[in-house]
Amino acid sequence: MEISVVSTHPYHDQKPGTSGLRKQVAHFRKAHYLENFVQCIFDSQPGLRGAELILGGDGRFFNREAIQIILRIALANEIRKVTVGRAGILSTPAVSHLIRKRGAAGGIVLSASHNPGGPGGDFGIKFNVANGGPAPESVTNAIYAASREIQHYRIAQSPHVDIDHVGHTQLGEMEIEIVDPVADYADLMESLFDFDAMRALLQSGRFQMRFDAMHAVTGPYAREILEERLGAPQGTVMRPEPLADFGGRHPDPNLTHARELAELMFGREAPDFGAASDGDGDRNMILGRGFFVSPSDSLAVLAANARLVPAYRDGLRGVARSMPTSQAVDAVAQSLGIPCYETPTGWKFFGNLLDDGRITLCGEESFGTSSDHVREKDGLWAVLFWLNLIAARGESVSEIVRDHWRRFGRHYYSRHDYEEIDSDRAEALMERVRSALPELPGQEFGALRIRAADDFGYTDPVDGSISTGQGLRFLFEDDARLVYRLSGTGTHGATLRVYLERHETRPEQLDQDSQYALAPLIELAEQIADITGCTGKDRPDVVT
Ligand code: G6P
Ligand code: ZN
């Protein structure tokens, strides 16, 4: 097979963000843009040569084209074998599982997660390492460094590969295996949860659920697991077919973008349980009848009830959450007498803790939860965990959460997002807040007294690596917190995220609206940062 060495020039914007390289489709289609980045993965990861690579994506526009290009570059770079999900489909957790199960040297996931798809939408590429998890910063920095120097890439002049049929083919020296994207993952789920109890619940006639796949990758997974293996009625999975443009909507599992599901769950005929996942299947949203479970609470509830699930029957070694995630899980860890780690935002920071056996469960406020069964967050896993809990406890979602609040208190929580701000203005705002950090501790604002304030940094307890500048946080005397952080995943300008949290233990105060319960902190957030003055916005674009 003829290998071409193509001259190219570096692009200077190929620094992977919180979760891979994400750009608009048109940007990815610039001459050599994708090729450069893929070559830089291979150049900076010599361990891939002669090894197996897993490849798949969320089915968005440009997925199939990108797969053909990556196969040709892989062949030219002496990859021994590439395992591809049929039709180019593999969810992020399924890639993580396949890497681990097959002992592959890494994987490439083609997705821009919950960002919209289609010709005018976004595309993305993430590289996962041999433990199945997202590449750590040392790896993404090496890829980025290579991308600033690249002069050539290698590509085979090979024919188009049929990726729509399961089986083995040979492309020159390289083996290609097309696999059923769902089977291994569904088997894994079956090994973790009590499928008999869940099947009995779903077939009891007394319980109804809906899962919104948002025309993204989890449709085929949810159909196989919920409707086939667990026997839920056909139609339990809404919007099940993966579409290149996700039906023109954002595949983002929140109350705005999973509108039909939200209307159903807050309507008169609401089913008992509702859930949704995002573009690439790693996020989850959990709803009860007329009840939204905040992701931070979800993590805490799963941790507190883990022993009810077969895979976690022997208890948890420890838990972890990202810094801006609420401290609800800390309270559970404390009562269980297990460690709770606080990491920077981004799933990759959980990798070492999981590999080292320090934690079993982890999660983030950004609708991500998972365990040591893979090295990614896992949307359907979280949904099945909840279903298993509901079956085991015989209680509704809201009963389970309210009981949790009575035991541990409620961590009122909200995130306010200010989107598409001019990047310089956003940096200026952060700089101003940063310069106020030393002055504010000890000061009082109404009933709120600031105990400490810092620019969050993290030293990984396993390999000692240090990450600085991970969010500006204010800690108050009664465990309330206020955090400012710029998003690392946006593709248009900057997004300011303000995270607000307050702990409430008085039994009669557990059922308030979060925005009301957090009002004094919300006001203080504005006062400290002058968000309106800086951004010209007098309210957040998104409140979760
Ligand atoms: C991706 C990562 C998550 C992270 C999130 C943060 O989804 O996989 O681990 O929590 O990005 O996004 P942000 O926009 O806040 O940087
Ligand atoms: Zn995602």
Coordinates of C-alpha atoms and ligand atoms in Angstrom, one line a residue:
M1 CA 0.0 0.0 0.0
E2 CA 1.5 3.3 -1.0
I3 CA 2.2 5.7 1.8
S4 CA 2.3 9.4 1.1
V5 CA 4.3 11.9 3.2
V6 CA 2.3 15.1 2.9
S7 CA 3.8 18.5 3.7
T8 CA 1.7 20.5 6.0
H9 CA 1.9 23.6 8.2
P10 CA 1.1 23.8 11.9
Y11 CA -2.2 25.2 13.2
H12 CA -1.7 27.0 16.4
D13 CA -5.1 26.3 17.9
Q14 CA -4.9 22.6 18.5
K15 CA -4.7 22.7 22.2
P16 CA -7.1 20.1 23.6
G17 CA -9.6 21.6 26.1
T18 CA -11.3 20.0 29.1
S19 CA -12.4 17.2 26.9
G20 CA -10.4 16.9 23.6
L21 CA -10.1 19.2 20.6
R22 CA -13.5 20.8 19.8
K23 CA -14.1 23.1 16.9
Q24 CA -16.8 24.0 14.4
V25 CA -17.1 21.4 11.6
A26 CA -15.9 24.0 9.0
H27 CA -12.8 24.5 11.1
F28 CA -12.1 20.7 11.2
R29 CA -12.4 20.6 7.4
K30 CA -9.7 23.1 6.8
A31 CA -6.8 21.7 4.7
H32 CA -4.9 19.1 6.8
Y33 CA -6.5 20.2 10.1
L34 CA -7.8 16.8 11.2
E35 CA -4.8 15.0 9.6
N36 CA -2.3 17.2 11.5
F37 CA -3.9 16.5 14.9
V38 CA -4.2 12.7 14.3
Q39 CA -0.5 12.6 13.2
C40 CA 0.4 14.4 16.4
I41 CA -1.4 11.8 18.5
F42 CA 0.6 9.1 16.8
D43 CA 3.9 11.1 16.9
S44 CA 3.6 11.9 20.6
Q45 CA 2.4 8.3 21.6
P46 CA 5.0 5.9 20.3
G47 CA 3.2 3.1 22.2
L48 CA 0.5 3.0 19.6
R49 CA 2.8 1.7 17.0
G50 CA 2.3 -2.1 16.6
A51 CA -0.7 -1.9 19.0
E52 CA -4.5 -1.9 18.9
L53 CA -6.5 1.3 18.7
I54 CA -10.3 1.6 19.4
L55 CA -12.2 4.1 17.1
G56 CA -15.7 5.4 17.1
G57 CA -17.9 8.4 17.6
D58 CA -21.3 9.7 18.4
G59 CA -22.5 9.6 14.8
R60 CA -22.5 13.4 14.3
F61 CA -21.8 15.0 10.9
F62 CA -18.3 14.3 9.6
N63 CA -18.0 11.2 11.8
R64 CA -17.8 8.8 8.9
E65 CA -15.5 10.9 6.8
A66 CA -13.1 11.4 9.8
I67 CA -13.0 7.6 10.4
Q68 CA -11.9 7.0 6.9
I69 CA -9.1 9.6 7.2
I70 CA -8.0 8.2 10.6
L71 CA -7.8 4.7 9.3
R72 CA -5.5 5.7 6.5
I73 CA -3.3 7.7 8.8
A74 CA -3.3 4.8 11.3
L75 CA -2.1 2.4 8.5
A76 CA 0.6 4.8 7.5
N77 CA 1.8 5.0 11.1
E78 CA 2.0 1.2 11.6
I79 CA -0.9 0.7 13.9
R80 CA -1.4 -3.1 14.1
K81 CA -5.1 -3.1 14.4
V82 CA -8.0 -0.7 14.6
T83 CA -11.3 -1.8 16.1
V84 CA -14.2 0.3 14.9
G85 CA -17.8 0.5 16.1
R86 CA -20.2 -0.5 13.3
A87 CA -21.4 2.5 11.3
G88 CA -18.7 4.5 13.2
I89 CA -20.8 4.4 16.4
L90 CA -19.3 4.0 19.9
S91 CA -20.3 5.9 23.0
T92 CA -17.5 7.4 25.1
P93 CA -18.0 4.9 27.9
A94 CA -18.2 2.0 25.4
V95 CA -14.8 3.1 24.0
S96 CA -13.4 3.2 27.5
H97 CA -14.6 -0.3 28.2
L98 CA -13.3 -1.7 24.8
I99 CA -9.9 -0.3 25.4
R100 CA -9.7 -2.0 28.8
K101 CA -11.3 -5.3 27.8
R102 CA -9.1 -5.7 24.8
G103 CA -5.9 -4.3 26.3
A104 CA -5.7 -1.7 23.5
A105 CA -3.1 1.0 23.7
G106 CA -5.7 3.7 23.3
G107 CA -8.8 5.0 21.6
I108 CA -10.1 7.9 19.6
V109 CA -13.6 9.2 20.3
L110 CA -15.1 11.5 17.7
S111 CA -17.5 13.7 19.4
A112 CA -18.1 17.3 20.6
S113 CA -20.3 15.8 23.4
H114 CA -23.4 17.8 24.0
N115 CA -22.5 20.6 21.5
P116 CA -24.8 20.7 18.4
G117 CA -23.9 18.8 15.3
G118 CA -24.5 19.1 11.6
P119 CA -22.6 21.1 8.9
G120 CA -22.9 24.3 11.0
G121 CA -22.3 22.5 14.3
D122 CA -19.3 21.3 16.2
F123 CA -17.0 18.3 15.8
G124 CA -14.4 17.0 18.2
I125 CA -11.7 14.4 18.7
K126 CA -10.7 13.0 22.1
F127 CA -7.8 10.6 22.7
N128 CA -8.0 8.1 25.5
V129 CA -5.1 6.2 26.9
A130 CA -4.5 2.6 27.8
N131 CA -6.4 2.7 31.1
G132 CA -9.5 3.7 29.1
G133 CA -9.5 7.2 30.4
P134 CA -9.1 10.6 28.8
A135 CA -5.5 11.5 28.1
P136 CA -3.9 13.3 31.1
E137 CA -2.4 16.7 30.7
S138 CA 1.1 15.4 30.1
V139 CA -0.3 13.6 27.0
T140 CA -2.5 16.5 25.7
N141 CA 0.4 18.9 26.3
A142 CA 2.7 16.6 24.2
I143 CA 0.1 16.4 21.4
Y144 CA -0.3 20.2 21.5
A145 CA 3.5 20.7 21.4
A146 CA 3.7 18.4 18.4
S147 CA 0.9 20.3 16.6
R148 CA 2.9 23.5 16.8
E149 CA 5.9 22.0 15.0
I150 CA 4.4 19.5 12.6
Q151 CA 5.7 19.7 9.0
H152 CA 4.5 16.4 7.5
Y153 CA 1.9 13.7 8.1
R154 CA 1.8 10.2 6.8
I155 CA -1.3 8.8 5.0
A156 CA -1.9 5.6 3.1
Q157 CA -3.4 5.7 -0.4
S158 CA -5.8 3.0 0.6
P159 CA -9.4 2.3 -0.5
H160 CA -12.6 3.2 1.3
V161 CA -13.3 0.8 4.2
D162 CA -16.8 -0.6 4.7
I163 CA -17.6 0.1 8.3
D164 CA -21.2 -1.0 8.2
H165 CA -20.8 -4.7 8.6
V166 CA -19.4 -6.6 11.6
G167 CA -16.3 -8.6 10.8
H168 CA -12.6 -8.5 10.1
T169 CA -10.8 -7.0 7.1
Q170 CA -7.2 -6.3 6.2
L171 CA -6.0 -2.9 5.0
G172 CA -2.5 -3.4 3.9
E173 CA -0.6 -4.5 7.0
M174 CA -3.3 -3.3 9.3
E175 CA -6.2 -5.4 10.6
I176 CA -9.6 -3.7 11.0
E177 CA -12.3 -5.2 13.1
I178 CA -15.8 -3.8 12.9
V179 CA -17.7 -4.6 16.1
D180 CA -21.2 -4.4 17.3
P181 CA -21.0 -1.1 19.3
V182 CA -23.5 -2.2 22.0
A183 CA -22.9 -5.9 22.9
D184 CA -19.8 -5.7 25.1
Y185 CA -21.1 -2.6 26.9
A186 CA -24.5 -4.2 27.6
D187 CA -22.8 -7.3 29.0
L188 CA -20.8 -5.1 31.3
M189 CA -24.0 -3.4 32.6
E190 CA -25.6 -6.8 33.1
S191 CA -22.6 -7.8 35.2
L192 CA -22.9 -4.8 37.5
F193 CA -26.6 -4.4 38.2
D194 CA -29.5 -6.6 39.5
F195 CA -31.2 -7.1 36.1
D196 CA -33.7 -9.5 37.6
A197 CA -35.0 -7.0 40.1
M198 CA -35.0 -4.2 37.4
R199 CA -36.9 -6.4 34.9
A200 CA -39.5 -7.3 37.5
L201 CA -40.0 -3.6 38.3
L202 CA -40.3 -2.6 34.6
Q203 CA -42.7 -5.5 33.9
S204 CA -44.8 -5.0 37.0
G205 CA -47.3 -2.8 35.3
R206 CA -46.9 -0.4 38.3
F207 CA -43.8 1.5 37.0
Q208 CA -43.1 3.5 33.9
M209 CA -40.0 5.1 32.7
R210 CA -38.8 7.1 29.7
F211 CA -35.3 7.6 28.5
D212 CA -34.5 10.4 26.0
A213 CA -31.5 9.5 23.7
M214 CA -31.8 12.9 22.1
H215 CA -31.1 11.4 18.6
A216 CA -27.5 10.8 19.8
V217 CA -25.4 7.8 20.5
T218 CA -27.2 6.2 23.4
G219 CA -30.3 5.3 21.4
P220 CA -29.0 1.8 20.3
Y221 CA -27.5 1.1 23.8
A222 CA -30.7 2.1 25.6
R223 CA -32.9 0.1 23.3
E224 CA -30.9 -3.0 23.7
I225 CA -30.6 -2.7 27.5
L226 CA -33.9 -1.2 28.5
E227 CA -36.3 -2.6 25.9
E228 CA -34.6 -5.9 24.9
R229 CA -32.7 -7.1 28.0
L230 CA -34.9 -5.6 30.7
G231 CA -38.2 -5.9 28.8
A232 CA -39.4 -2.3 29.1
P233 CA -42.1 -1.6 26.5
Q234 CA -41.2 -0.4 23.0
G235 CA -41.2 3.4 23.0
T236 CA -39.6 3.6 26.5
V237 CA -36.6 5.1 24.6
M238 CA -37.5 8.5 23.0
R239 CA -35.6 9.9 20.0
P240 CA -33.7 6.6 19.7
E241 CA -32.0 6.9 16.2
P242 CA -28.6 8.6 16.1
L243 CA -28.8 11.5 13.6
A244 CA -25.9 13.4 12.1
D245 CA -27.4 16.7 13.3
F246 CA -29.3 15.3 16.4
G247 CA -32.5 16.4 14.8
G248 CA -31.3 20.0 14.8
R249 CA -31.2 20.2 18.6
H250 CA -28.5 20.2 21.3
P251 CA -27.9 16.7 22.6
D252 CA -27.5 18.2 26.1
P253 CA -29.5 16.4 28.8
N254 CA -31.0 19.3 30.7
L255 CA -34.5 20.6 31.2
T256 CA -34.2 23.0 28.3
H257 CA -32.9 20.6 25.6
A258 CA -34.7 17.5 26.7
R259 CA -37.9 19.5 26.5
E260 CA -40.4 16.8 25.7
L261 CA -39.1 14.6 28.5
A262 CA -39.2 17.5 30.9
E263 CA -42.8 18.4 29.9
L264 CA -43.8 14.7 30.4
M265 CA -42.1 14.4 33.8
F266 CA -43.6 17.6 35.1
G267 CA -47.0 17.0 33.5
R268 CA -50.2 15.3 34.8
E269 CA -49.5 11.9 33.4
A270 CA -45.9 11.8 34.4
P271 CA -44.1 8.4 34.4
D272 CA -42.2 7.4 37.6
F273 CA -38.7 7.8 36.2
G274 CA -37.2 9.9 33.4
A275 CA -33.6 10.1 32.2
A276 CA -31.5 11.4 29.3
S277 CA -28.0 11.2 28.1
D278 CA -25.9 13.5 25.8
G279 CA -24.3 13.3 22.4
D280 CA -21.6 10.7 23.2
G281 CA -23.4 9.0 26.1
D282 CA -21.3 10.1 29.1
R283 CA -23.6 12.5 30.7
N284 CA -26.9 11.8 32.5
M285 CA -29.9 13.7 33.8
I286 CA -32.2 12.0 36.4
L287 CA -35.8 13.0 36.9
G288 CA -38.6 11.7 39.1
R289 CA -42.3 12.5 38.8
G290 CA -42.2 16.3 38.9
F291 CA -38.7 16.2 40.4
F292 CA -35.3 17.1 39.2
V293 CA -32.3 15.5 40.8
S294 CA -29.3 17.8 40.8
P295 CA -26.1 15.9 39.6
S296 CA -24.3 16.7 42.8
D297 CA -27.2 15.2 44.8
S298 CA -27.3 12.2 42.5
L299 CA -23.7 11.4 43.2
A300 CA -24.3 11.6 46.9
V301 CA -27.4 9.4 46.7
L302 CA -25.6 6.7 44.7
A303 CA -22.7 6.7 47.2
A304 CA -25.0 6.4 50.2
N305 CA -27.0 3.5 48.6
A306 CA -24.2 1.7 46.7
R307 CA -24.4 -1.5 48.8
L308 CA -27.9 -2.1 47.3
V309 CA -26.2 -2.7 43.9
P310 CA -24.5 -6.0 43.3
A311 CA -21.2 -4.6 41.9
Y312 CA -20.8 -2.3 45.0
R313 CA -22.2 -4.7 47.6
D314 CA -18.9 -4.7 49.5
G315 CA -18.9 -1.0 49.9
L316 CA -16.9 1.8 48.4
R317 CA -13.2 2.4 48.8
G318 CA -13.5 6.2 48.5
V319 CA -15.3 8.8 46.4
A320 CA -14.2 11.9 44.4
R321 CA -15.9 15.0 43.0
S322 CA -14.7 17.9 41.0
M323 CA -14.1 21.1 43.0
P324 CA -17.2 23.0 41.8
T325 CA -19.5 19.9 42.5
S326 CA -21.4 20.3 45.7
Q327 CA -20.2 18.9 49.0
A328 CA -23.2 16.6 49.3
V329 CA -21.0 13.5 48.6
D330 CA -18.5 14.7 51.2
A331 CA -21.1 14.3 53.9
V332 CA -21.8 10.7 52.7
A333 CA -18.1 9.9 52.7
Q334 CA -17.7 11.2 56.2
S335 CA -20.6 9.1 57.5
L336 CA -19.2 6.0 55.7
G337 CA -15.7 6.7 57.0
I338 CA -14.2 6.7 53.5
P339 CA -12.0 9.3 51.8
C340 CA -13.4 12.0 49.5
Y341 CA -11.1 13.6 47.0
E342 CA -11.6 17.0 45.5
T343 CA -10.2 17.3 41.9
P344 CA -10.2 20.0 39.3
T345 CA -12.9 20.0 36.7
G346 CA -12.4 17.3 34.0
W347 CA -12.9 13.6 34.1
K348 CA -9.2 12.9 33.5
F349 CA -8.4 13.9 37.0
F350 CA -10.2 10.9 38.4
G351 CA -8.1 8.4 36.4
N352 CA -5.2 8.0 38.8
L353 CA -7.5 7.8 41.8
L354 CA -9.4 5.0 40.1
D355 CA -6.3 3.2 38.8
D356 CA -4.8 3.4 42.2
G357 CA -7.8 1.8 43.9
R358 CA -8.4 4.9 46.0
I359 CA -12.0 5.5 44.9
T360 CA -14.9 3.5 43.5
L361 CA -17.4 6.3 42.6
C362 CA -16.9 9.8 41.3
G363 CA -18.9 12.6 39.7
E364 CA -19.2 16.1 38.6
E365 CA -21.9 18.8 38.7
S366 CA -21.8 18.8 34.9
F367 CA -24.1 15.8 34.8
G368 CA -21.3 13.2 34.9
T369 CA -21.2 10.2 37.2
S370 CA -19.4 6.9 37.0
S371 CA -17.4 4.3 38.8
D372 CA -14.3 2.1 38.5
H373 CA -16.0 -0.1 35.8
V374 CA -14.7 2.2 33.1
R375 CA -12.5 5.3 33.1
E376 CA -15.1 7.7 31.7
K377 CA -18.3 9.1 33.0
D378 CA -21.1 6.9 32.0
G379 CA -24.6 8.2 31.3
L380 CA -26.5 4.9 31.0
W381 CA -24.7 3.4 33.9
A382 CA -26.0 6.2 36.1
V383 CA -29.6 5.6 34.8
L384 CA -29.3 1.9 35.5
F385 CA -27.9 2.5 39.0
W386 CA -31.0 4.7 39.8
L387 CA -33.3 2.0 38.3
N388 CA -31.6 -0.6 40.5
L389 CA -32.0 1.6 43.6
I390 CA -35.7 2.2 42.9
A391 CA -36.2 -1.5 42.4
A392 CA -34.3 -2.3 45.6
R393 CA -35.8 0.3 47.8
G394 CA -39.4 0.2 46.4
E395 CA -39.5 4.0 46.7
S396 CA -39.9 6.8 44.2
V397 CA -37.0 9.1 43.1
S398 CA -38.3 12.0 45.2
E399 CA -38.8 9.8 48.2
I400 CA -35.2 8.5 47.9
V401 CA -33.8 12.1 47.6
R402 CA -35.9 13.6 50.3
D403 CA -34.9 10.8 52.7
H404 CA -31.3 11.6 51.8
W405 CA -31.8 15.3 52.6
R406 CA -33.3 14.4 56.0
R407 CA -30.2 12.3 56.8
F408 CA -27.5 14.5 55.5
G409 CA -29.0 17.9 55.1
R410 CA -29.6 19.4 51.7
H411 CA -26.8 21.1 49.8
Y412 CA -28.7 23.7 47.8
Y413 CA -26.9 24.1 44.6
S414 CA -27.0 26.1 41.4
R415 CA -24.8 27.0 38.5
H416 CA -25.2 30.3 36.5
D417 CA -23.6 30.4 33.1
Y418 CA -22.9 33.6 31.2
E419 CA -22.2 32.5 27.6
E420 CA -20.3 33.9 24.6
I421 CA -18.6 36.7 26.5
D422 CA -15.7 38.4 24.9
S423 CA -12.7 36.5 26.0
D424 CA -10.7 39.5 27.1
R425 CA -13.5 40.7 29.2
A426 CA -13.9 37.3 30.8
E427 CA -10.2 37.2 31.6
A428 CA -10.4 40.7 33.0
L429 CA -13.3 39.7 35.3
M430 CA -11.4 36.7 36.6
E431 CA -8.3 38.8 37.1
R432 CA -10.2 41.3 39.2
V433 CA -11.7 38.6 41.3
R434 CA -8.3 36.9 41.7
S435 CA -6.8 40.1 42.9
A436 CA -9.5 40.4 45.5
L437 CA -8.8 36.9 46.9
P438 CA -6.4 38.0 49.7
E439 CA -8.6 40.8 51.0
L440 CA -11.9 39.1 51.3
P441 CA -11.4 36.4 54.0
G442 CA -12.8 37.6 57.3
Q443 CA -15.2 40.0 55.7
E444 CA -18.9 39.8 56.3
F445 CA -21.7 40.3 53.8
G446 CA -25.0 40.2 55.6
A447 CA -25.1 36.7 57.2
L448 CA -22.3 35.5 55.0
R449 CA -18.8 35.5 56.4
I450 CA -15.9 34.6 54.1
R451 CA -13.6 32.0 55.8
A452 CA -11.1 31.5 53.1
A453 CA -10.6 32.3 49.4
D454 CA -8.2 30.8 46.9
D455 CA -7.3 30.0 43.3
F456 CA -7.8 26.3 43.4
G457 CA -4.8 24.1 42.7
Y458 CA -4.5 20.3 42.9
T459 CA -1.6 18.0 43.5
D460 CA -2.4 14.5 42.3
P461 CA -1.8 12.2 45.3
V462 CA -0.8 9.4 43.0
D463 CA 1.8 10.9 40.6
G464 CA 2.4 14.2 42.3
S465 CA 1.5 16.2 39.2
I466 CA 0.3 19.8 39.9
S467 CA -2.6 21.7 38.2
T468 CA -3.1 25.3 39.0
G469 CA -5.6 28.0 38.2
Q470 CA -8.6 25.7 38.4
G471 CA -11.2 28.1 39.6
L472 CA -11.6 30.9 42.1
R473 CA -13.4 29.9 45.3
F474 CA -14.8 31.5 48.3
L475 CA -15.6 29.4 51.3
F476 CA -18.0 30.7 53.9
E477 CA -18.3 29.9 57.6
D478 CA -21.3 27.6 57.4
D479 CA -20.0 25.5 54.5
A480 CA -21.5 27.7 51.8
R481 CA -19.3 28.2 48.7
L482 CA -19.1 30.5 45.7
V483 CA -16.9 29.5 42.8
Y484 CA -16.0 31.4 39.6
R485 CA -14.5 29.5 36.6
L486 CA -14.2 29.9 32.9
S487 CA -15.5 26.9 30.8
G488 CA -12.9 24.8 29.0
T489 CA -15.3 23.4 26.5
G490 CA -16.9 26.3 24.6
T491 CA -16.3 27.1 21.0
H492 CA -17.6 30.6 20.9
G493 CA -15.9 33.3 23.1
A494 CA -15.8 32.6 26.8
T495 CA -18.3 31.2 29.2
L496 CA -18.3 32.3 32.8
R497 CA -19.6 29.7 35.3
V498 CA -20.6 30.8 38.8
Y499 CA -21.3 27.9 41.2
L500 CA -23.3 28.5 44.3
E501 CA -23.9 26.2 47.2
R502 CA -25.3 26.3 50.8
H503 CA -25.9 23.6 53.3
E504 CA -29.3 23.4 55.1
T505 CA -30.1 21.0 57.9
R506 CA -33.3 22.4 59.3
P507 CA -36.0 19.9 58.4
E508 CA -38.7 22.5 57.6
Q509 CA -36.3 24.3 55.2
L510 CA -35.4 21.4 52.9
D511 CA -38.0 22.0 50.2
Q512 CA -37.3 25.5 49.0
D513 CA -36.6 26.6 45.4
S514 CA -32.8 26.6 45.0
Q515 CA -32.7 30.1 43.5
Y516 CA -34.6 31.4 46.5
A517 CA -32.5 29.5 49.0
L518 CA -29.3 30.8 47.4
A519 CA -30.5 34.4 46.8
P520 CA -28.0 36.1 49.2
L521 CA -25.1 34.2 47.6
I522 CA -26.3 35.1 44.1
E523 CA -26.3 38.7 45.1
L524 CA -22.8 38.5 46.6
A525 CA -21.5 36.8 43.5
E526 CA -22.6 39.8 41.5
Q527 CA -21.1 42.2 44.0
I528 CA -17.7 40.6 44.1
A529 CA -17.3 40.2 40.4
D530 CA -19.4 43.0 38.8
I531 CA -20.7 40.5 36.3
T532 CA -23.2 42.8 34.8
G533 CA -20.6 45.6 34.4
C534 CA -18.1 43.3 32.8
T535 CA -20.3 41.3 30.5
G536 CA -23.2 43.6 29.9
K537 CA -25.6 40.8 30.9
D538 CA -27.9 41.4 33.9
R539 CA -28.8 37.7 34.2
P540 CA -27.2 34.4 33.4
D541 CA -28.0 32.7 30.0
V542 CA -28.4 29.3 31.6
V543 CA -29.3 28.4 35.2
T544 CA -29.0 24.8 36.2
Ligands
G6P1 C1 -16.5 17.8 29.8 C2 -15.7 16.9 30.7 C3 -16.2 16.9 32.1 C4 -16.2 18.3 32.6 C5 -16.9 19.3 31.7 C6 -16.6 20.7 32.1 O1 -17.8 17.4 29.8 O2 -15.8 15.6 30.2 O3 -15.4 16.1 32.8 O4 -16.8 18.4 33.8 O5 -16.4 19.1 30.4 O6 -17.0 21.6 31.1 P1 -16.7 23.1 31.3 O7 -17.4 23.7 30.1 O8 -17.2 23.6 32.6 O9 -15.2 23.3 31.2
ZN2 ZN -20.4 14.0 26.6

